[in-house]
PDB file of C-alpha atoms in Angstrom:
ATOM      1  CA  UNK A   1     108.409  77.270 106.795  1.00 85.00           C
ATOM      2  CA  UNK A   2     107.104  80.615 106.564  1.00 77.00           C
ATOM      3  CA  UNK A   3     107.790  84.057 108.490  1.00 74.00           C
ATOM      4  CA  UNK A   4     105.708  83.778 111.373  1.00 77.00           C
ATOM      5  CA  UNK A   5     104.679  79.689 111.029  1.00 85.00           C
ATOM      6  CA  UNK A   6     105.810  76.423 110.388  1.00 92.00           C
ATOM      7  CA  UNK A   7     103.644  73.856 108.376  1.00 94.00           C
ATOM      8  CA  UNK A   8     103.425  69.966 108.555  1.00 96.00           C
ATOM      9  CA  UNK A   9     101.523  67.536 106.519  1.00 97.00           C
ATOM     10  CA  UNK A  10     100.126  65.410 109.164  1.00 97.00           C
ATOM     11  CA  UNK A  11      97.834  62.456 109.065  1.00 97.00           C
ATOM     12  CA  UNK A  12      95.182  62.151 111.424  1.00 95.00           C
ATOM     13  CA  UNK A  13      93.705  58.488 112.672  1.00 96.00           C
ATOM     14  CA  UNK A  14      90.742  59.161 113.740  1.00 94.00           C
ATOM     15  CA  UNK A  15      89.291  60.799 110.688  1.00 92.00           C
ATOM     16  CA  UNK A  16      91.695  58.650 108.259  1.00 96.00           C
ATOM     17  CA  UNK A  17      93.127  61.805 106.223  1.00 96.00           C
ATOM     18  CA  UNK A  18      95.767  64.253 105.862  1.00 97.00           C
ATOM     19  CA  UNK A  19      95.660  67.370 107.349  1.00 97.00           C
ATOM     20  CA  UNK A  20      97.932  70.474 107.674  1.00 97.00           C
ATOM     21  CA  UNK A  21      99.369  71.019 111.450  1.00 97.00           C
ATOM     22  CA  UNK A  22     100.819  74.718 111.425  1.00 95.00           C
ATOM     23  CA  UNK A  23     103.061  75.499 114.542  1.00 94.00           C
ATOM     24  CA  UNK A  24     103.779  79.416 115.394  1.00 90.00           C
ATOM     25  CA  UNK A  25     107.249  79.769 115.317  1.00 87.00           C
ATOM     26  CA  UNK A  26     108.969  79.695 118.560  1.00 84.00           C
ATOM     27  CA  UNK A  27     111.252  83.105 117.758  1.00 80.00           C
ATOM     28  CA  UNK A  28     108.054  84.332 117.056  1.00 79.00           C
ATOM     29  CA  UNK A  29     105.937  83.229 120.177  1.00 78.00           C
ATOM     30  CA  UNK A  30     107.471  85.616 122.359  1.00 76.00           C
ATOM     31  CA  UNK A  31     107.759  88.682 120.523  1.00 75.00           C
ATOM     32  CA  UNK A  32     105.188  91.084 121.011  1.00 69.00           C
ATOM     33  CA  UNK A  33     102.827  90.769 118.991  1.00 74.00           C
ATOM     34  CA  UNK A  34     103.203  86.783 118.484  1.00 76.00           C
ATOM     35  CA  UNK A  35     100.506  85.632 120.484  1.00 83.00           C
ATOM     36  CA  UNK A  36      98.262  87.731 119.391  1.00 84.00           C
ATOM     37  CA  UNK A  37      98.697  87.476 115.857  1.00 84.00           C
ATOM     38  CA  UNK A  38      98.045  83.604 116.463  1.00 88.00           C
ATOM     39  CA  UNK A  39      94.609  84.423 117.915  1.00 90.00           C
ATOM     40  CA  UNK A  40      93.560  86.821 115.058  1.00 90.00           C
ATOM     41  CA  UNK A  41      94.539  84.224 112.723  1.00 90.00           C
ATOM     42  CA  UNK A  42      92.633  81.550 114.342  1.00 93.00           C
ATOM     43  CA  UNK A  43      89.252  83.783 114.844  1.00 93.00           C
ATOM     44  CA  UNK A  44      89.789  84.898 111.095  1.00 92.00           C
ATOM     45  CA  UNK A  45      90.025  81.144 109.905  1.00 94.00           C
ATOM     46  CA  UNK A  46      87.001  79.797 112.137  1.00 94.00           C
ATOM     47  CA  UNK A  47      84.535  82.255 110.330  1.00 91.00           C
ATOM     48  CA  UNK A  48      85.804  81.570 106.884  1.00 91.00           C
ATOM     49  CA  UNK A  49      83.117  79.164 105.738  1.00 87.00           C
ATOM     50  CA  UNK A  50      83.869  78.492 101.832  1.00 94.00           C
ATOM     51  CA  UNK A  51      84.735  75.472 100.160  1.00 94.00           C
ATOM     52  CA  UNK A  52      87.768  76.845  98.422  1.00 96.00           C
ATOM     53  CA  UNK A  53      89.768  77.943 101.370  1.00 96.00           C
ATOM     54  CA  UNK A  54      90.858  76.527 104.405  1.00 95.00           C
ATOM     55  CA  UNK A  55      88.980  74.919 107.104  1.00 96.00           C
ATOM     56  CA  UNK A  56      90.008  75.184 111.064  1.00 96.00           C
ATOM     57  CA  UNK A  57      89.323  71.998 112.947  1.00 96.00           C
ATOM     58  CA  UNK A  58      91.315  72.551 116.071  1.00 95.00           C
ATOM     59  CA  UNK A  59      93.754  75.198 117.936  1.00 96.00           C
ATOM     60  CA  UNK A  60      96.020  73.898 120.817  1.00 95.00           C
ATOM     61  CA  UNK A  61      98.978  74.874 122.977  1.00 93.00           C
ATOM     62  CA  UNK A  62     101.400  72.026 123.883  1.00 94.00           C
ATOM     63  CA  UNK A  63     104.446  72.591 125.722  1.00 93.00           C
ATOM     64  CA  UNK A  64     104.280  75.695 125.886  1.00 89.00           C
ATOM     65  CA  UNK A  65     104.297  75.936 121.751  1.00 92.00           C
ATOM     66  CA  UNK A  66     100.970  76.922 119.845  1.00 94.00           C
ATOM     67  CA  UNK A  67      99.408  75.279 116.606  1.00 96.00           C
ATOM     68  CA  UNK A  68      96.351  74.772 114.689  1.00 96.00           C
ATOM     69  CA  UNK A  69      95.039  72.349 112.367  1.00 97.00           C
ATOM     70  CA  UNK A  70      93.818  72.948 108.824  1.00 96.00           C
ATOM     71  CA  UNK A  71      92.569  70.745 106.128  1.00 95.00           C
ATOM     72  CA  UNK A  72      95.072  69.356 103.464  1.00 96.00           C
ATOM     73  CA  UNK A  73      94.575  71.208 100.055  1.00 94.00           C
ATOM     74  CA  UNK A  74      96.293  68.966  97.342  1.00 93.00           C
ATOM     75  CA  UNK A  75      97.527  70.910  93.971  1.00 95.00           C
ATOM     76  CA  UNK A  76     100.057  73.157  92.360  1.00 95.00           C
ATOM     77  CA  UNK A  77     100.132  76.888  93.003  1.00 94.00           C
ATOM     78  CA  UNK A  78     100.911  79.114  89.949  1.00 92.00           C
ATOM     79  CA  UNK A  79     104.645  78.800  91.264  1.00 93.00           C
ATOM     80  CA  UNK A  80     104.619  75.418  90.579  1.00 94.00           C
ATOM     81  CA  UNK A  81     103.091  75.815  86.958  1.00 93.00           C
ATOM     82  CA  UNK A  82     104.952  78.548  86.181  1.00 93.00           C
ATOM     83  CA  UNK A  83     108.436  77.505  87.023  1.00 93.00           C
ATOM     84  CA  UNK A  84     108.080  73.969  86.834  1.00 94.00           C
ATOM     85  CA  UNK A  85     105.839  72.669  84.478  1.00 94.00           C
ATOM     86  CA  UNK A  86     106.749  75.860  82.534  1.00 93.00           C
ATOM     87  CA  UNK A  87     102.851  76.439  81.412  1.00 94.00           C
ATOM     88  CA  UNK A  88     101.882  79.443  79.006  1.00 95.00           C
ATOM     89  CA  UNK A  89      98.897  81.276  79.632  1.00 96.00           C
ATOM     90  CA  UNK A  90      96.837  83.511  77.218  1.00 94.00           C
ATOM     91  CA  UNK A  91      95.472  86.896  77.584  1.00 95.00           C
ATOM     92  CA  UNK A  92      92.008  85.625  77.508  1.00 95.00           C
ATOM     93  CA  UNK A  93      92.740  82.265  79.922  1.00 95.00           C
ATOM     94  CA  UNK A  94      94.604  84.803  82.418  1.00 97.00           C
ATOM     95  CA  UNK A  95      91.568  86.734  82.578  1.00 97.00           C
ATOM     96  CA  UNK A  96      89.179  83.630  83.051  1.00 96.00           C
ATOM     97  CA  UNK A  97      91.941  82.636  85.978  1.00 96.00           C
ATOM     98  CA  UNK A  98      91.661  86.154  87.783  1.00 97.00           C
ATOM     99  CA  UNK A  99      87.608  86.106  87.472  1.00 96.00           C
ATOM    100  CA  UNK A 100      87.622  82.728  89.065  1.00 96.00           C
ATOM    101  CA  UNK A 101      89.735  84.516  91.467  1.00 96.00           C
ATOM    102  CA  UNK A 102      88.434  87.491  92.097  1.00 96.00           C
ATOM    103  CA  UNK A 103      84.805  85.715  93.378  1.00 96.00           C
ATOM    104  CA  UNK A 104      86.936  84.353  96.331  1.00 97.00           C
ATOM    105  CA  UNK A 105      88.312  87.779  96.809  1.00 97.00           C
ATOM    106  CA  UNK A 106      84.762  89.219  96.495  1.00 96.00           C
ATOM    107  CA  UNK A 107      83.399  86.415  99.163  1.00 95.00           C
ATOM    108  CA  UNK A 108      86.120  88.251 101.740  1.00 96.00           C
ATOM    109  CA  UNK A 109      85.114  92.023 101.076  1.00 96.00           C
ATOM    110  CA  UNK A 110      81.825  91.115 101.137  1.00 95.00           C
ATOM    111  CA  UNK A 111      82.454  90.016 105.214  1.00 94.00           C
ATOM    112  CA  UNK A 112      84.685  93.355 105.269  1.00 95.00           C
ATOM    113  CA  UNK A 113      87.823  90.352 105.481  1.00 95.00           C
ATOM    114  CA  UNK A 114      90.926  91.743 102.951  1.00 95.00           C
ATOM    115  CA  UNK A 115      93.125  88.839 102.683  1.00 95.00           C
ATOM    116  CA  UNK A 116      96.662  91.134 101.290  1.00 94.00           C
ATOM    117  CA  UNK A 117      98.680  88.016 100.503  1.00 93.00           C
ATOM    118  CA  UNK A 118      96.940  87.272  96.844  1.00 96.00           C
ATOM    119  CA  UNK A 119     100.880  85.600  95.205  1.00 94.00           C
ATOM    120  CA  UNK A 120     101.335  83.343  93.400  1.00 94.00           C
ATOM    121  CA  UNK A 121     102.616  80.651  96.164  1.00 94.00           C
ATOM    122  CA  UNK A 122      99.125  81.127  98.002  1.00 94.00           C
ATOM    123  CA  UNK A 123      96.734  79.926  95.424  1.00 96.00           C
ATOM    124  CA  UNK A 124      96.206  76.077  94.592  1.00 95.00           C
ATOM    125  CA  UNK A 125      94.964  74.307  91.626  1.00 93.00           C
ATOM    126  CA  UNK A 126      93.724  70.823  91.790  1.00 91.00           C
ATOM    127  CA  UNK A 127      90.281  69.172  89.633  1.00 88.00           C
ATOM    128  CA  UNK A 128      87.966  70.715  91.780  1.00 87.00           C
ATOM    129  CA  UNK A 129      89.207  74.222  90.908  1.00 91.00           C
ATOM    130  CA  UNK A 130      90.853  77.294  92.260  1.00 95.00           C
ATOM    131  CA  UNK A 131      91.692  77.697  95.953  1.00 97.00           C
ATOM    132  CA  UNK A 132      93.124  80.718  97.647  1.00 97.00           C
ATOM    133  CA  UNK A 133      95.107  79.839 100.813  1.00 94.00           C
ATOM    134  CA  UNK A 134      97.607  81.449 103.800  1.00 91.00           C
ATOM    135  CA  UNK A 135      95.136  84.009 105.970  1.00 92.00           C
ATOM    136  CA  UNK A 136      98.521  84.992 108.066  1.00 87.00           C
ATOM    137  CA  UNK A 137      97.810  88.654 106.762  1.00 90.00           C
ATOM    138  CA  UNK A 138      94.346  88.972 106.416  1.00 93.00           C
ATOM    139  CA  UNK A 139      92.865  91.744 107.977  1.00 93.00           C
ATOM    140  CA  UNK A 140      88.830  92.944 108.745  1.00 93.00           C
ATOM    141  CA  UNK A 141      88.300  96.566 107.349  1.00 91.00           C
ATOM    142  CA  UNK A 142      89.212  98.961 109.699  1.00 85.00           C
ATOM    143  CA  UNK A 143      91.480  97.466 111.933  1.00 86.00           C
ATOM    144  CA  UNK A 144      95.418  98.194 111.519  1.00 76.00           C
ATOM    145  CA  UNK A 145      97.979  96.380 108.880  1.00 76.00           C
ATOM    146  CA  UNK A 146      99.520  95.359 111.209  1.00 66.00           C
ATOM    147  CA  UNK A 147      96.930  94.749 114.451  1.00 54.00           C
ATOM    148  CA  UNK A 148      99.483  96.332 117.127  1.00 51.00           C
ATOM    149  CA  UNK A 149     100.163  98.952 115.209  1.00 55.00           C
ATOM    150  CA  UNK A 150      98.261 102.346 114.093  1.00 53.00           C
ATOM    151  CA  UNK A 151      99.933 102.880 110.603  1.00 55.00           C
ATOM    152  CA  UNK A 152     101.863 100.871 107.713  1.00 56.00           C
ATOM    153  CA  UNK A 153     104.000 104.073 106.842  1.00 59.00           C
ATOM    154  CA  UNK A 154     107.059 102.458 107.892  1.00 56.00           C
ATOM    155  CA  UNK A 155     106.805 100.061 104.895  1.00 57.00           C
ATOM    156  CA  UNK A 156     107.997 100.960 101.314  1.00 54.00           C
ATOM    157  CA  UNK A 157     105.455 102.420  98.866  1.00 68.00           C
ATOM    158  CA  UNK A 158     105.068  98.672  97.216  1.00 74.00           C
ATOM    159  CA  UNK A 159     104.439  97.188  99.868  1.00 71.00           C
ATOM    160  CA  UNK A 160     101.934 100.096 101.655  1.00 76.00           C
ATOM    161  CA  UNK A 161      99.845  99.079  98.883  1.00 80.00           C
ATOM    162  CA  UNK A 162      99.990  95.558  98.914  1.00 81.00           C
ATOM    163  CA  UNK A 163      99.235  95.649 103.243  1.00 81.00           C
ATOM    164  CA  UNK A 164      96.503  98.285 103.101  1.00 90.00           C
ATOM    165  CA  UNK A 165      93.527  97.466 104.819  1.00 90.00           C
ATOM    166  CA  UNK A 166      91.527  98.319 101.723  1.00 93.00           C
ATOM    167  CA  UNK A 167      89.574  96.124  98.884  1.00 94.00           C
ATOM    168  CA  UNK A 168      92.121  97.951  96.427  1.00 94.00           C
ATOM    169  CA  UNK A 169      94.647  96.195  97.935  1.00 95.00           C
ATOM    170  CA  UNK A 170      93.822  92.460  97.064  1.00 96.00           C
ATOM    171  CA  UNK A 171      92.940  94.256  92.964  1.00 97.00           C
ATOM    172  CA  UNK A 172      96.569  95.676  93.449  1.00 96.00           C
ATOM    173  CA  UNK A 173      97.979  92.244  94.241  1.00 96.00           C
ATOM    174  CA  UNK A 174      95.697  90.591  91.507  1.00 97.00           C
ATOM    175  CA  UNK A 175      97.331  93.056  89.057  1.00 97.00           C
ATOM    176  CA  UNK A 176     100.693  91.732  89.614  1.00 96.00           C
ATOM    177  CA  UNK A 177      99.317  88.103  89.437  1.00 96.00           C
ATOM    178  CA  UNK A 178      97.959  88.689  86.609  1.00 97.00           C
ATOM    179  CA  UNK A 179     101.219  90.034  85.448  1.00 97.00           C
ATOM    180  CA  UNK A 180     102.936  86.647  86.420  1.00 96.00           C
ATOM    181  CA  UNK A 181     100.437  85.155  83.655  1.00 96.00           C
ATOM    182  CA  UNK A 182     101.101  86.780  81.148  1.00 97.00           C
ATOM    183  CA  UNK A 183     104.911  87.076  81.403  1.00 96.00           C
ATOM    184  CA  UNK A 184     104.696  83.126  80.781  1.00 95.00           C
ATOM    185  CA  UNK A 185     104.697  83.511  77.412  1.00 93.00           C
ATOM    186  CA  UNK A 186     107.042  86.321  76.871  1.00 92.00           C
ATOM    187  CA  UNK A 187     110.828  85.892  75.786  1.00 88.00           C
ATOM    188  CA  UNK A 188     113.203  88.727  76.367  1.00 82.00           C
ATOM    189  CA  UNK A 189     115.788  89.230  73.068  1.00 81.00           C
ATOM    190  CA  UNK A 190     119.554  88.790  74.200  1.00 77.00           C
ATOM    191  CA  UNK A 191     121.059  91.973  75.507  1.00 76.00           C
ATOM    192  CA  UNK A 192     117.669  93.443  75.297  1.00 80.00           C
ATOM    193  CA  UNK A 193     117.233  96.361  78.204  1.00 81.00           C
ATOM    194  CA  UNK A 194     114.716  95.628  80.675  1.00 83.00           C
ATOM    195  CA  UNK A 195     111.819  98.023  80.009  1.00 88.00           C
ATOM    196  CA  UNK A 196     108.257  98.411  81.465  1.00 93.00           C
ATOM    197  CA  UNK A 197     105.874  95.616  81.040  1.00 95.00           C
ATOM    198  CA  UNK A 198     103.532  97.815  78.822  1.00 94.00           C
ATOM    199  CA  UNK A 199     106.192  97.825  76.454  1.00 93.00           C
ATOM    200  CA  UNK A 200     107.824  94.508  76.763  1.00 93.00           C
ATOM    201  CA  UNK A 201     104.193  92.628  76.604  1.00 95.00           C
ATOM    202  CA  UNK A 202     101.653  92.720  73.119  1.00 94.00           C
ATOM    203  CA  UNK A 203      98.555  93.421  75.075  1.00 95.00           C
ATOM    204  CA  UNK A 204      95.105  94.431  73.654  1.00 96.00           C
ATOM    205  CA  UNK A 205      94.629  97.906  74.980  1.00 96.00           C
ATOM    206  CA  UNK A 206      91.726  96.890  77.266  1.00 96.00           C
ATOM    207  CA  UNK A 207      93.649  94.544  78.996  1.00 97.00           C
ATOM    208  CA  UNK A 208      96.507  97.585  79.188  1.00 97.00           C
ATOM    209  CA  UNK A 209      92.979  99.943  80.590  1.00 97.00           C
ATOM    210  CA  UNK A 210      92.121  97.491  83.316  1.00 98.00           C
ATOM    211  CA  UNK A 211      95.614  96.477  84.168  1.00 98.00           C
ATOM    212  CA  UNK A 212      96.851 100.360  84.859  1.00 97.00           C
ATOM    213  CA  UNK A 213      93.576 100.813  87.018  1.00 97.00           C
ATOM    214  CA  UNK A 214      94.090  97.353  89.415  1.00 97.00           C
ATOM    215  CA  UNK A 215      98.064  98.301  89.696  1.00 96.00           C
ATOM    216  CA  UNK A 216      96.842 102.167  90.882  1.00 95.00           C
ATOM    217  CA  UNK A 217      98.925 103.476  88.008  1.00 96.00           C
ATOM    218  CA  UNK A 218      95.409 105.423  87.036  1.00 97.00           C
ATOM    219  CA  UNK A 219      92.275 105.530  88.807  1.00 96.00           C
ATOM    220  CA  UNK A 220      92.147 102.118  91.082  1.00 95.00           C
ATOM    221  CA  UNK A 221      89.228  99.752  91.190  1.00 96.00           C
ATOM    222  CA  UNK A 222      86.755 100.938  94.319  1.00 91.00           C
ATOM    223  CA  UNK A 223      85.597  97.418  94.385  1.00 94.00           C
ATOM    224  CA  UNK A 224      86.284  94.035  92.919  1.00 95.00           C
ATOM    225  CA  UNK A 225      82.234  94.316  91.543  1.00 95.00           C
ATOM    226  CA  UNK A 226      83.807  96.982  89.705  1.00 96.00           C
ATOM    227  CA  UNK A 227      86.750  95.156  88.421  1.00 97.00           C
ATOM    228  CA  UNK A 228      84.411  92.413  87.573  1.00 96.00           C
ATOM    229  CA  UNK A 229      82.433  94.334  85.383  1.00 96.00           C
ATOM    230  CA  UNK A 230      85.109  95.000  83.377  1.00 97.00           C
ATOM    231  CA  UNK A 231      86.512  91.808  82.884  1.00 97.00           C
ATOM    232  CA  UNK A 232      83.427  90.220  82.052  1.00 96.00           C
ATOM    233  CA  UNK A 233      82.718  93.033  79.500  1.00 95.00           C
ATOM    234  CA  UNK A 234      86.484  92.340  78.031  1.00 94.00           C
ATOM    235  CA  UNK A 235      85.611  88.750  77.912  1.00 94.00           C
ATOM    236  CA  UNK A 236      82.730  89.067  75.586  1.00 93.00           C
ATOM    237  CA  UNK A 237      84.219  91.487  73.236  1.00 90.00           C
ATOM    238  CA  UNK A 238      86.940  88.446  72.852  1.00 86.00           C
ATOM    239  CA  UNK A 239      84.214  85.811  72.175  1.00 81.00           C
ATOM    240  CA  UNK A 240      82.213  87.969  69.692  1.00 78.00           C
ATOM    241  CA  UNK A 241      84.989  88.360  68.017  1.00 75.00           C
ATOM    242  CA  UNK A 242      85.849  84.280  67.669  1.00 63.00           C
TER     243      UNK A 242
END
């Protein structure tokens, strides 16, 4: 159960498989901008076409409520690994994990979509690989955060960067997934004050570089190719070196 949905694993008979039936919630049907959000989502999911996100198969009102039907995507988010299963990741796996990312991010901007929910609950691991869910938010460049309205100023700073309609938003919220990594394997000394995660993390200062640029603390990222770059250039420094 989410802000603006409810989600059921469902099985369908005809086609013999599971699939995800996601209900609008009814508080949320008649507000104003309820409705409408439903649509937007459901034109945003029918042109996704990529075999790592979701797939619309149907859209339907009944009884008045409205719902749409997604394939089932069977795996553990980072969530799940993180706080369950309690895995570590290294600097160099974290940024293998974000560049496996950041192509599905790059598939979006490159069909102007800016998908501004990149957490940790929202992407699923299973054999087949990475796959980056929840299009609730997603927005195509230049239309509003938040579709009804003109502005996001009436959010907090955080969170204006995390909803603008802008390919530095999705490296913004990449940044703090990244940051999710590599906290895995860091253990904070008893009565130890909480300090900044540049100083509470051993990072090699490229990592540090590209880290300050995708959380906007210096110059941000333009575009993920950018980003990319970067990582890819970081990566082979690391295996020259092993």
């Amino acid at each position: 159960m989410g802000s603006y949905g409810i989600s059921y694993l469902v099985f369908d008979h005809k086609a013999k498989e599971k699939r995800v039936l996601k209900q609008m919630r009814p508080s949320r049907l008649n507000s104003p901008k309820g409705k409408t959000l439903y649509e937007y989502e459901i034109n945003m999911l029918a042109a996704l076409r990529h075999p790592r996100m979701p797939r619309l198969f149907d859209s339907f009102e009944e009884n008045g409520q409205l719902y749409y039907v997604m394939n089932y995507i069977q795996g553990k988010t980072l969530e799940d690994l993180l706080f369950e299963e309690n895995r570590k990741f290294g600097e160099r796996e974290a940024w293998e994990i974000i560049l496996e990312l950041l192509a599905l991010i790059k598939h979006l901007h490159e069909r102007r979509i800016i998908h501004r929910d990149v957490r940790i609950p929202n992407v699923i691991w299973n054999d087949d690989g990475i796959y980056l869910l929840d299009f609730g938010l997603a927005r195509y460049l230049d239309d509003s955060p938040s579709y009804l309205e003109t502005t996001n100023d009436h959010y907090w700073p955080e969170k204006r960067l995390k909803r603008e309609v802008h390919p530095r938003s999705d490296i913004y919220a990449l940044g703090h997934f990244m940051l999710f990594m590599l906290y895995s394997t860091y253990e904070a000394k008893a009565g130890e004050a909480e300090r900044i995660w540049e100083e509470e993390l051993t990072l090699t200062p490229a990592t540090v570089r590209i880290l300050r640029r995708m959380l906007q603390l210096d110059t941000p990222y333009a575009t993920t190719a950018e980003l990319e770059r970067d990582i890819q250039d970081f990566l082979e420094q690391q295996e020259k070196r092993f």
